[in-house]
Tab-separated table of C-alpha atoms in Angstrom:
chain	number	residue	atom	x	y	z
A	1	MET	CA	-5.596	32.373	22.097
A	2	SER	CA	-7.950	33.276	19.255
A	3	ASP	CA	-7.653	31.998	15.732
A	4	SER	CA	-7.534	34.718	13.197
A	5	ARG	CA	-9.002	32.480	10.430
A	6	PHE	CA	-12.347	32.709	12.321
A	7	ALA	CA	-14.532	35.825	12.321
A	8	ALA	CA	-14.393	37.881	15.548
A	9	PRO	CA	-17.904	36.855	16.789
A	10	ILE	CA	-16.949	33.121	16.566
A	11	ASN	CA	-13.737	33.815	18.525
A	12	ARG	CA	-15.706	35.684	21.152
A	13	LEU	CA	-17.999	32.607	21.624
A	14	ILE	CA	-15.086	30.220	21.792
A	15	ALA	CA	-13.485	32.469	24.368
A	16	SER	CA	-16.634	32.448	26.469
A	17	LEU	CA	-17.088	28.694	26.171
A	18	LYS	CA	-13.455	28.112	27.167
A	19	LYS	CA	-14.207	29.704	30.596
A	20	LEU	CA	-16.439	26.832	31.481
A	21	PRO	CA	-14.960	24.191	33.779
A	22	GLY	CA	-13.488	21.167	31.854
A	23	ILE	CA	-13.638	22.930	28.525
A	24	GLY	CA	-10.447	23.406	26.545
A	25	GLU	CA	-9.607	25.187	23.199
A	26	LYS	CA	-10.580	22.186	20.988
A	27	THR	CA	-13.932	21.444	22.862
A	28	ALA	CA	-14.846	25.066	22.834
A	29	THR	CA	-14.211	25.298	19.054
A	30	ARG	CA	-16.301	22.252	18.492
A	31	LEU	CA	-19.178	23.530	20.638
A	32	ALA	CA	-19.031	27.005	18.905
A	33	LEU	CA	-19.118	25.478	15.437
A	34	HIS	CA	-22.071	23.173	16.588
A	35	ILE	CA	-23.993	26.257	17.817
A	36	LEU	CA	-23.235	27.905	14.530
A	37	ASN	CA	-24.577	25.009	12.472
A	38	SER	CA	-27.661	24.517	14.641
A	39	SER	CA	-30.971	26.331	13.787
A	40	ARG	CA	-31.587	29.839	15.037
A	41	LYS	CA	-34.332	28.602	17.317
A	42	GLU	CA	-32.028	26.181	19.101
A	43	ALA	CA	-29.348	28.906	19.461
A	44	GLU	CA	-31.948	31.339	20.856
A	45	GLU	CA	-33.104	28.788	23.320
A	46	LEU	CA	-29.625	28.145	24.580
A	47	ALA	CA	-29.009	31.972	24.999
A	48	ARG	CA	-32.376	32.236	26.768
A	49	SER	CA	-31.806	29.454	29.146
A	50	VAL	CA	-28.367	30.992	30.067
A	51	THR	CA	-29.955	34.416	30.872
A	52	ASP	CA	-32.880	32.753	32.510
A	53	VAL	CA	-30.911	30.983	35.144
A	54	LYS	CA	-29.219	34.244	35.982
A	55	ASP	CA	-32.442	36.151	36.217
A	56	LYS	CA	-34.795	33.600	37.822
A	57	ILE	CA	-32.593	31.478	40.081
A	58	SER	CA	-31.665	32.675	43.569
A	59	PHE	CA	-30.921	31.070	46.877
A	60	CYS	CA	-33.775	29.593	48.912
A	61	PRO	CA	-33.861	31.725	52.102
A	62	VAL	CA	-34.320	28.649	54.188
A	63	CYS	CA	-31.901	25.976	52.976
A	64	PHE	CA	-29.714	27.983	50.585
A	65	ASN	CA	-30.254	25.675	47.650
A	66	PHE	CA	-30.636	27.191	44.109
A	67	SER	CA	-34.336	27.753	43.391
A	68	ASP	CA	-36.748	29.733	41.367
A	69	ARG	CA	-39.299	29.927	44.151
A	70	SER	CA	-38.950	31.225	47.650
A	71	PRO	CA	-38.859	29.009	49.633
A	72	CYS	CA	-37.831	26.144	47.378
A	73	GLU	CA	-39.801	22.995	46.531
A	74	VAL	CA	-38.111	20.835	49.188
A	75	CYS	CA	-38.583	23.387	51.953
A	76	ARG	CA	-42.257	23.811	50.946
A	77	ASP	CA	-43.019	20.067	50.694
A	78	GLU	CA	-45.149	19.206	53.714
A	79	THR	CA	-44.845	15.378	53.131
A	80	ARG	CA	-41.079	15.568	53.946
A	81	ASP	CA	-39.943	14.980	57.491
A	82	ASP	CA	-39.348	18.394	58.927
A	83	LYS	CA	-37.597	17.164	62.044
A	84	THR	CA	-34.469	16.078	60.254
A	85	ILE	CA	-32.023	18.323	58.458
A	86	CYS	CA	-29.204	16.976	56.209
A	87	VAL	CA	-26.237	19.405	55.974
A	88	VAL	CA	-24.287	19.325	52.731
A	89	GLU	CA	-21.438	21.499	51.299
A	90	GLU	CA	-22.794	22.253	47.767
A	91	PRO	CA	-26.014	22.019	45.750
A	92	ALA	CA	-24.419	19.159	43.662
A	93	ASP	CA	-24.260	17.094	47.033
A	94	PHE	CA	-27.979	17.718	47.655
A	95	LEU	CA	-28.673	16.441	44.152
A	96	ALA	CA	-26.617	13.315	44.694
A	97	ILE	CA	-28.401	12.513	47.894
A	98	GLU	CA	-31.839	13.396	46.528
A	99	LYS	CA	-31.179	10.991	43.558
A	100	THR	CA	-30.944	8.027	45.965
A	101	GLY	CA	-34.545	8.592	47.008
A	102	LYS	CA	-33.639	7.291	50.503
A	103	TYR	CA	-33.829	10.521	52.400
A	104	ARG	CA	-37.116	12.310	52.947
A	105	GLY	CA	-36.096	15.105	55.304
A	106	LYS	CA	-35.038	18.682	54.766
A	107	TYR	CA	-31.629	20.073	53.713
A	108	HIS	CA	-29.234	22.770	54.545
A	109	ILE	CA	-26.550	23.795	52.032
A	110	LEU	CA	-23.591	25.379	53.590
A	111	GLN	CA	-22.381	26.896	50.312
A	112	GLY	CA	-18.770	25.867	51.073
A	113	VAL	CA	-16.710	24.271	53.791
A	114	LEU	CA	-14.427	25.577	56.487
A	115	SER	CA	-10.903	26.034	55.039
A	116	PRO	CA	-8.056	27.720	56.979
A	117	LEU	CA	-5.784	27.781	53.890
A	118	ASP	CA	-8.323	29.626	51.805
A	119	GLY	CA	-9.346	31.770	54.797
A	120	ILE	CA	-13.002	30.437	54.737
A	121	SER	CA	-14.166	30.831	58.309
A	122	PRO	CA	-17.635	30.008	59.799
A	123	GLU	CA	-18.807	33.504	58.900
A	124	GLU	CA	-18.272	32.862	55.155
A	125	ILE	CA	-20.456	29.865	54.944
A	126	LYS	CA	-24.084	29.378	56.118
A	127	VAL	CA	-23.394	28.246	59.697
A	128	ARG	CA	-25.140	31.079	61.439
A	129	GLU	CA	-28.307	30.485	59.266
A	130	LEU	CA	-28.248	26.703	60.213
A	131	MET	CA	-28.153	27.639	63.900
A	132	GLU	CA	-31.025	30.068	63.323
A	133	ARG	CA	-33.055	27.139	61.829
A	134	LEU	CA	-32.285	25.010	64.774
A	135	ARG	CA	-33.510	27.633	67.261
A	136	CYS	CA	-37.288	26.843	66.528
A	137	GLY	CA	-36.903	23.648	68.612
A	138	LYS	CA	-38.582	21.432	66.033
A	139	ILE	CA	-35.545	19.726	64.745
A	140	LYS	CA	-34.651	16.391	66.275
A	141	GLU	CA	-31.692	15.290	64.146
A	142	VAL	CA	-28.956	16.871	62.071
A	143	ILE	CA	-27.282	14.596	59.638
A	144	ILE	CA	-23.857	16.000	58.574
A	145	ALA	CA	-23.058	14.888	55.007
A	146	THR	CA	-19.966	16.989	54.320
A	147	ASN	CA	-17.184	15.416	52.266
A	148	PRO	CA	-14.863	12.998	54.040
A	149	SER	CA	-11.920	15.288	53.305
A	150	VAL	CA	-9.822	17.149	55.935
A	151	GLU	CA	-11.904	20.293	55.549
A	152	GLY	CA	-15.168	18.386	55.388
A	153	GLU	CA	-14.308	16.511	58.489
A	154	ALA	CA	-13.240	19.548	60.454
A	155	THR	CA	-16.476	21.255	59.374
A	156	ALA	CA	-18.505	18.221	60.630
A	157	ILE	CA	-16.748	18.227	63.983
A	158	TYR	CA	-17.154	21.972	64.334
A	159	LEU	CA	-20.843	21.824	63.684
A	160	ALA	CA	-21.353	18.971	66.046
A	161	LYS	CA	-19.626	21.004	68.744
A	162	LEU	CA	-22.072	23.836	68.159
A	163	ILE	CA	-25.242	21.786	67.830
A	164	LYS	CA	-24.838	19.085	70.414
A	165	PRO	CA	-25.135	21.380	73.487
A	166	LYS	CA	-28.607	22.359	72.139
A	167	GLY	CA	-29.822	18.742	72.872
A	168	ILE	CA	-30.189	17.876	69.189
A	169	LYS	CA	-29.051	14.468	67.889
A	170	VAL	CA	-26.058	14.991	65.484
A	171	THR	CA	-25.142	12.142	63.116
A	172	ARG	CA	-22.403	11.781	60.481
A	173	ILE	CA	-22.955	9.760	57.267
A	174	ALA	CA	-21.109	6.381	57.441
A	175	TYR	CA	-17.530	5.834	56.074
A	176	GLY	CA	-16.619	2.679	54.389
A	177	ILE	CA	-16.032	0.563	51.208
A	178	PRO	CA	-18.064	1.660	48.251
A	179	VAL	CA	-20.591	-0.795	46.690
A	180	GLY	CA	-18.764	-2.863	44.150
A	181	GLY	CA	-15.424	-2.000	45.776
A	182	ASP	CA	-12.478	-4.190	46.419
A	183	ILE	CA	-11.193	-4.769	49.966
A	184	GLU	CA	-7.696	-5.576	48.657
A	185	TYR	CA	-7.341	-2.219	46.965
A	186	THR	CA	-9.022	-0.108	49.716
A	187	ASP	CA	-6.756	2.227	51.653
A	188	GLY	CA	-5.967	1.478	55.250
A	189	ASP	CA	-7.738	4.518	56.609
A	190	THR	CA	-11.011	3.743	54.890
A	191	LEU	CA	-10.853	0.008	55.856
A	192	SER	CA	-10.179	0.852	59.488
A	193	ARG	CA	-13.144	3.240	59.562
A	194	ALA	CA	-15.251	0.617	57.871
A	195	MET	CA	-14.322	-1.832	60.653
A	196	GLU	CA	-15.138	0.692	63.297
A	197	GLY	CA	-18.523	1.392	61.782
A	198	ARG	CA	-19.508	-2.244	61.172
A	199	ARG	CA	-23.024	-3.288	62.020
A	200	ASP	CA	-25.316	-6.266	62.672
A	201	ILE	CA	-26.742	-8.099	59.679
B	1	MET	CA	12.002	9.947	32.328
B	2	PRO	CA	13.129	8.437	35.517
B	3	LEU	CA	10.848	7.516	38.421
B	4	HIS	CA	11.794	9.532	41.577
B	5	ARG	CA	10.907	8.509	45.076
B	6	THR	CA	10.931	10.798	48.175
B	7	GLU	CA	9.065	11.327	51.371
B	8	ALA	CA	6.376	13.993	51.052
B	9	ILE	CA	3.723	15.901	52.966
B	10	VAL	CA	0.766	17.542	51.094
B	11	VAL	CA	0.829	21.280	51.528
B	12	ARG	CA	-1.994	22.183	49.170
B	13	SER	CA	-4.432	20.381	46.936
B	14	MET	CA	-6.687	21.740	44.201
B	15	ASP	CA	-9.112	20.213	41.714
B	16	PHE	CA	-8.019	20.531	38.245
B	17	SER	CA	-10.131	19.822	35.160
B	18	GLU	CA	-12.749	17.002	35.218
B	19	SER	CA	-10.901	14.424	37.212
B	20	ASP	CA	-7.411	15.598	38.043
B	21	LYS	CA	-5.809	17.284	40.940
B	22	ILE	CA	-2.857	19.612	41.218
B	23	VAL	CA	-1.044	18.907	44.491
B	24	THR	CA	1.758	20.908	46.230
B	25	PHE	CA	4.004	18.682	48.314
B	26	PHE	CA	6.805	19.523	50.541
B	27	THR	CA	9.419	16.741	50.092
B	28	ARG	CA	12.463	15.670	51.909
B	29	GLY	CA	14.541	15.166	48.784
B	30	PHE	CA	13.268	17.774	46.302
B	31	GLY	CA	11.885	20.637	48.556
B	32	LYS	CA	8.552	22.081	47.418
B	33	LEU	CA	7.172	20.245	44.489
B	34	ARG	CA	4.023	20.676	42.452
B	35	GLY	CA	2.598	17.719	40.638
B	36	ILE	CA	-0.448	16.607	38.743
B	37	ALA	CA	-2.381	13.470	39.778
B	38	LYS	CA	-4.247	12.174	36.836
B	39	GLY	CA	-7.710	10.738	37.653
B	40	ALA	CA	-7.306	11.405	41.352
B	41	LYS	CA	-10.803	12.909	41.696
B	42	LYS	CA	-12.531	9.975	40.049
B	43	SER	CA	-10.672	7.027	41.234
B	44	LYS	CA	-10.149	6.720	44.953
B	45	LYS	CA	-8.357	3.318	44.576
B	46	ARG	CA	-5.096	4.661	43.184
B	47	PHE	CA	-4.322	7.488	45.579
B	48	GLY	CA	-6.808	6.899	48.412
B	49	ASN	CA	-6.602	9.667	50.876
B	50	SER	CA	-2.800	10.189	50.296
B	51	LEU	CA	-3.526	13.509	48.403
B	52	GLU	CA	-5.423	14.981	51.416
B	53	LEU	CA	-3.942	17.881	53.363
B	54	PHE	CA	-1.238	16.859	55.894
B	55	SER	CA	-0.880	13.395	54.427
B	56	HIS	CA	2.694	12.145	54.800
B	57	SER	CA	3.673	9.539	52.255
B	58	ASN	CA	6.331	8.071	50.050
B	59	LEU	CA	5.794	9.855	46.824
B	60	PHE	CA	6.691	8.372	43.406
B	61	PHE	CA	6.719	10.760	40.501
B	62	PHE	CA	7.968	11.221	36.975
B	63	GLU	CA	9.487	14.391	35.620
B	64	LYS	CA	9.160	15.572	32.044
B	65	GLU	CA	11.754	17.810	30.729
B	66	ASN	CA	10.967	21.617	30.699
B	67	LEU	CA	7.831	21.067	32.607
B	68	GLY	CA	7.441	22.543	36.078
B	69	LEU	CA	4.739	20.119	36.940
B	70	ALA	CA	5.668	16.659	38.055
B	71	ARG	CA	3.481	13.622	37.158
B	72	ILE	CA	2.417	11.830	40.265
B	73	ASN	CA	2.585	8.136	39.878
B	74	ASN	CA	1.509	6.997	43.308
B	75	CYS	CA	1.808	7.590	47.059
B	76	ASN	CA	2.337	5.006	49.779
B	77	MET	CA	0.917	6.420	52.986
B	78	ILE	CA	3.236	6.761	56.056
B	79	GLU	CA	0.966	8.786	58.289
B	80	THR	CA	-2.327	10.563	57.910
B	81	TYR	CA	-2.304	12.539	61.213
B	82	ALA	CA	-5.908	11.561	61.401
B	83	ARG	CA	-6.474	13.129	64.821
B	84	ILE	CA	-5.685	16.522	63.554
B	85	GLN	CA	-8.975	16.696	61.628
B	86	LYS	CA	-11.058	15.905	64.711
B	87	ASP	CA	-10.436	19.455	66.006
B	88	ILE	CA	-10.873	22.537	63.918
B	89	LYS	CA	-8.255	24.386	65.900
B	90	LYS	CA	-5.743	21.666	65.156
B	91	VAL	CA	-6.624	21.806	61.516
B	92	ALA	CA	-6.113	25.676	61.539
B	93	CYS	CA	-2.818	25.333	63.359
B	94	GLY	CA	-1.632	22.557	60.970
B	95	SER	CA	-2.699	24.608	58.043
B	96	TYR	CA	-0.681	27.537	59.390
B	97	PHE	CA	2.381	25.426	59.328
B	98	LEU	CA	1.730	24.417	55.761
B	99	GLU	CA	1.066	27.990	54.641
B	100	LEU	CA	4.243	29.119	56.248
B	101	ILE	CA	6.221	26.485	54.339
B	102	ASP	CA	4.367	27.294	51.064
B	103	GLY	CA	4.848	31.007	51.590
B	104	LEU	CA	8.453	31.192	52.738
B	105	MET	CA	10.030	28.593	50.511
B	106	GLY	CA	10.717	28.655	46.772
B	107	GLU	CA	10.016	25.667	44.565
B	108	ARG	CA	12.707	22.874	44.582
B	109	GLU	CA	14.559	24.414	47.610
B	110	LYS	CA	15.613	21.307	49.386
B	111	ASN	CA	15.838	21.543	53.077
B	112	ALA	CA	15.597	18.229	55.093
B	113	ALA	CA	15.722	19.936	58.465
B	114	VAL	CA	12.544	21.979	57.680
B	115	PHE	CA	10.947	18.766	56.473
B	116	SER	CA	11.684	17.042	59.675
B	117	LEU	CA	10.450	20.054	61.647
B	118	LEU	CA	7.122	19.971	59.724
B	119	ALA	CA	6.714	16.287	60.195
B	120	ASP	CA	7.550	16.434	63.956
B	121	SER	CA	5.267	19.518	64.479
B	122	LEU	CA	2.284	17.787	62.745
B	123	SER	CA	2.951	14.638	64.757
B	124	LEU	CA	3.000	16.653	67.997
B	125	ILE	CA	-0.323	18.400	67.376
B	126	ASN	CA	-1.685	15.061	66.181
B	127	CYS	CA	-0.751	13.318	69.417
B	128	GLN	CA	-1.280	15.990	72.089
B	129	ASP	CA	-3.611	18.671	73.053
B	130	LEU	CA	-2.777	21.856	71.252
B	131	GLY	CA	-0.464	23.824	73.475
B	132	THR	CA	-0.898	27.357	72.636
B	133	GLY	CA	2.784	27.867	72.286
B	134	ILE	CA	3.305	25.276	69.446
B	135	ALA	CA	2.564	27.810	66.674
B	136	ARG	CA	5.203	30.143	68.136
B	137	ILE	CA	7.744	27.251	68.443
B	138	PHE	CA	7.149	26.313	64.872
B	139	GLU	CA	7.532	30.045	63.677
B	140	ILE	CA	10.803	30.749	65.403
B	141	ARG	CA	12.277	27.434	64.381
B	142	VAL	CA	11.162	27.527	60.703
B	143	LEU	CA	12.382	31.138	60.471
B	144	SER	CA	15.783	30.192	61.824
B	145	LEU	CA	16.169	27.181	59.546
B	146	LEU	CA	15.242	29.265	56.442
B	147	GLY	CA	17.611	32.065	57.119
B	148	TYR	CA	15.086	34.593	58.382
B	149	GLN	CA	16.115	34.188	62.076
B	150	PRO	CA	15.280	37.375	64.003
B	151	GLN	CA	18.018	38.781	66.206
B	152	LEU	CA	16.880	38.084	69.752
B	153	GLU	CA	20.085	38.210	71.682
B	154	ARG	CA	21.327	41.785	71.273
B	155	CYS	CA	20.116	45.208	70.324
B	156	LEU	CA	20.157	45.581	66.524
B	157	VAL	CA	21.429	49.187	66.696
B	158	CYS	CA	24.015	49.383	69.625
B	159	GLY	CA	24.708	45.651	70.090
B	160	GLN	CA	23.729	45.701	73.794
B	161	MET	CA	23.228	42.139	75.032
B	162	LEU	CA	19.777	40.951	76.332
B	163	SER	CA	19.590	41.635	80.091
B	164	ASN	CA	17.019	41.939	82.736
B	165	LYS	CA	18.140	45.540	83.511
B	166	GLU	CA	17.088	46.974	80.165
B	167	ARG	CA	13.740	47.142	78.457
B	168	PHE	CA	13.560	45.783	74.853
B	169	TRP	CA	11.271	46.230	71.883
B	170	PHE	CA	10.810	44.055	68.814
B	171	SER	CA	11.018	45.590	65.376
B	172	PRO	CA	9.275	43.499	62.718
B	173	LEU	CA	10.640	45.611	60.011
B	174	ARG	CA	14.234	45.275	61.103
B	175	GLY	CA	13.883	41.692	62.244
B	176	GLY	CA	15.130	41.820	65.802
B	177	ILE	CA	15.177	43.564	69.145
B	178	VAL	CA	16.317	47.070	70.008
B	179	CYS	CA	17.007	48.450	73.480
B	180	ASN	CA	14.997	51.178	74.973
B	181	THR	CA	17.698	53.796	74.312
B	182	CYS	CA	17.815	53.013	70.577
B	183	SER	CA	14.059	52.623	70.206
B	184	THR	CA	13.152	56.147	69.126
B	185	ASN	CA	12.172	56.937	65.523
B	186	LEU	CA	12.248	53.242	64.528
B	187	GLY	CA	8.618	52.907	63.318
B	188	LYS	CA	6.263	50.255	64.742
B	189	LEU	CA	7.678	48.358	67.637
B	190	SER	CA	6.211	45.790	69.985
B	191	PRO	CA	7.136	45.719	73.634
B	192	THR	CA	8.787	42.336	74.458
B	193	SER	CA	9.911	41.416	77.883
B	194	THR	CA	13.297	39.698	78.538
B	195	GLY	CA	11.388	36.625	79.804
B	196	THR	CA	9.561	36.264	76.545
B	197	LEU	CA	12.791	36.720	74.405
B	198	ARG	CA	14.609	34.048	76.589
B	199	MET	CA	11.550	31.729	76.041
B	200	LEU	CA	11.750	32.260	72.287
B	201	ILE	CA	15.499	31.530	72.282
B	202	LEU	CA	14.840	28.440	74.266
B	203	ALA	CA	12.009	27.371	71.856
B	204	ARG	CA	14.465	27.997	68.913
B	205	ASP	CA	17.488	26.115	70.288
B	206	MET	CA	16.318	23.132	72.348
B	207	GLU	CA	15.939	19.670	71.066
B	208	PHE	CA	12.578	19.216	69.267
B	209	LYS	CA	11.541	16.279	71.253
B	210	LYS	CA	11.677	18.414	74.522
B	211	VAL	CA	9.772	21.406	73.225
B	212	HIS	CA	6.393	20.161	74.403
B	213	ARG	CA	7.610	20.797	77.979
B	214	LEU	CA	7.837	24.499	77.385
B	215	VAL	CA	4.997	26.442	79.072
B	216	PHE	CA	4.529	29.984	77.826
B	217	SER	CA	2.969	32.372	80.352
B	218	LYS	CA	0.088	34.513	79.123
B	219	GLN	CA	2.287	37.532	78.790
B	220	ALA	CA	4.983	35.531	76.808
B	221	LEU	CA	2.227	34.094	74.514
B	222	ARG	CA	0.852	37.586	73.794
B	223	GLU	CA	4.151	39.180	73.239
B	224	SER	CA	5.684	36.467	71.133
B	225	GLU	CA	2.523	36.289	68.999
B	226	ASP	CA	2.553	40.018	68.472
B	227	ALA	CA	6.343	40.041	67.540
B	228	LEU	CA	6.512	36.911	65.404
B	229	THR	CA	3.205	37.274	63.493
B	230	SER	CA	4.027	40.923	62.499
B	231	PHE	CA	7.609	39.777	61.561
B	232	ILE	CA	6.106	37.015	59.327
B	233	ARG	CA	3.597	39.437	57.895
B	234	CYS	CA	6.618	41.654	56.906
B	235	GLN	CA	8.435	38.673	55.315
B	236	MET	CA	5.449	37.189	53.465
B	237	GLY	CA	3.974	40.564	52.412
B	238	LYS	CA	0.533	39.474	53.675
B	239	GLU	CA	-1.147	37.998	56.566
B	240	PRO	CA	-1.428	34.166	56.243
B	241	ASN	CA	-5.111	33.028	55.700
B	242	SER	CA	-4.910	30.411	58.346
B	243	MET	CA	-3.651	32.884	60.881
B	244	ARG	CA	-6.665	35.012	60.332
B	245	PHE	CA	-8.854	31.877	60.499
B	246	LEU	CA	-7.268	30.851	63.787
B	247	LYS	CA	-7.961	34.228	65.324
B	248	LYS	CA	-11.565	34.112	64.160
B	249	ILE	CA	-12.314	30.653	65.640
B	250	GLN	CA	-10.447	31.344	68.976
B	251	ASN	CA	-13.728	32.439	70.406
B	252	LEU	CA	-15.644	29.392	69.102
B	253	ASP	CA	-18.224	29.164	71.821
B	254	ASN	CA	-19.359	32.737	71.537
B	255	MET	CA	-19.786	32.660	67.759
B	256	VAL	CA	-23.399	31.821	67.551
């Protein structure tokens, strides 16, 4: 829905911004007017960063994270533990784990999760590539950090079934009550898993 | 804007905007119902895992006039069918049930018998090892309950009753069996033995609590899968995604 009171180039910008996730008509208009009011240098910088990510960023051939180098910084880093691989669904999950600063191993980004309803089978995500990485015999542990959803859980079990026969330790991130959470308002399923996964203090 | 309450099973769930989810439920009282759960992605306290696939809960929702999308207020969990997600084949099989319901039923078509069939079938695959025949049992029963029941007792052309003496074929396009004499020039047909047809009739008519006793022979499994899946493909106009997925992972061990 374009507003005829705006000139066509503004409408085009609004239409492009509206395609971004979480951006509606009003936010798109506000952003477009902001870009229009900003300096030419700022606008050019924005345009260049958009084209740059498309030109320079590709998937790391080892872990399948977004990277401007091949292999990526994490895969290259020799100070990281190369005997452990943490398997996540998306690059955003990698970022979340990396922000904690608690994990110093390598990663593998599946680029999705098994989903029968959407027809996403093991061939559509990076399972085969993960198995290739494990073939070198250096890996001692695979941590599966897919989401605790039905699809994430099923993917974790599927991967464990494939990896365990190779004699590699497979672990799943813990389930439980979030820090600052409230036991009273926690759902039964999470609570029962938290009880099952309790540990010594 | 009254608050409605009904038993519901999550059939599909997708993220919407920054923090919301659009969820399709199959409900006992309102049929297939789509609703928006505000803030469901950010806060796990309010909905917990009740918006996950297969979740069976008591659903509370508001309905605004002239708006197809219900506003989900909250869900009280009845059953999560947690053991389904421990096996990818069970997830695929359960997803197939959900996809059939989603594909074969229109919105707000109330059908309590189909709801019970879905809940009972999910419960069965949750509790027991996946019998290979369960998908066929669900297919034939759901087709019958929704008015798509294929004719399995007599030839569609001449009306000859099912018997051991005659050879029968299944016609997915016509939705039933034809005898050998009438089978010429009828397009694509699958050979279906009398034993397989009797098995399907039994799977359709017997009490649900006894169906787990049915043991399909290899031949019956192959023939009934051929017949029913091609019939469903004709009815839905496409091959269900989860059916394709199920076929792909059948050979799980040889994949890598």
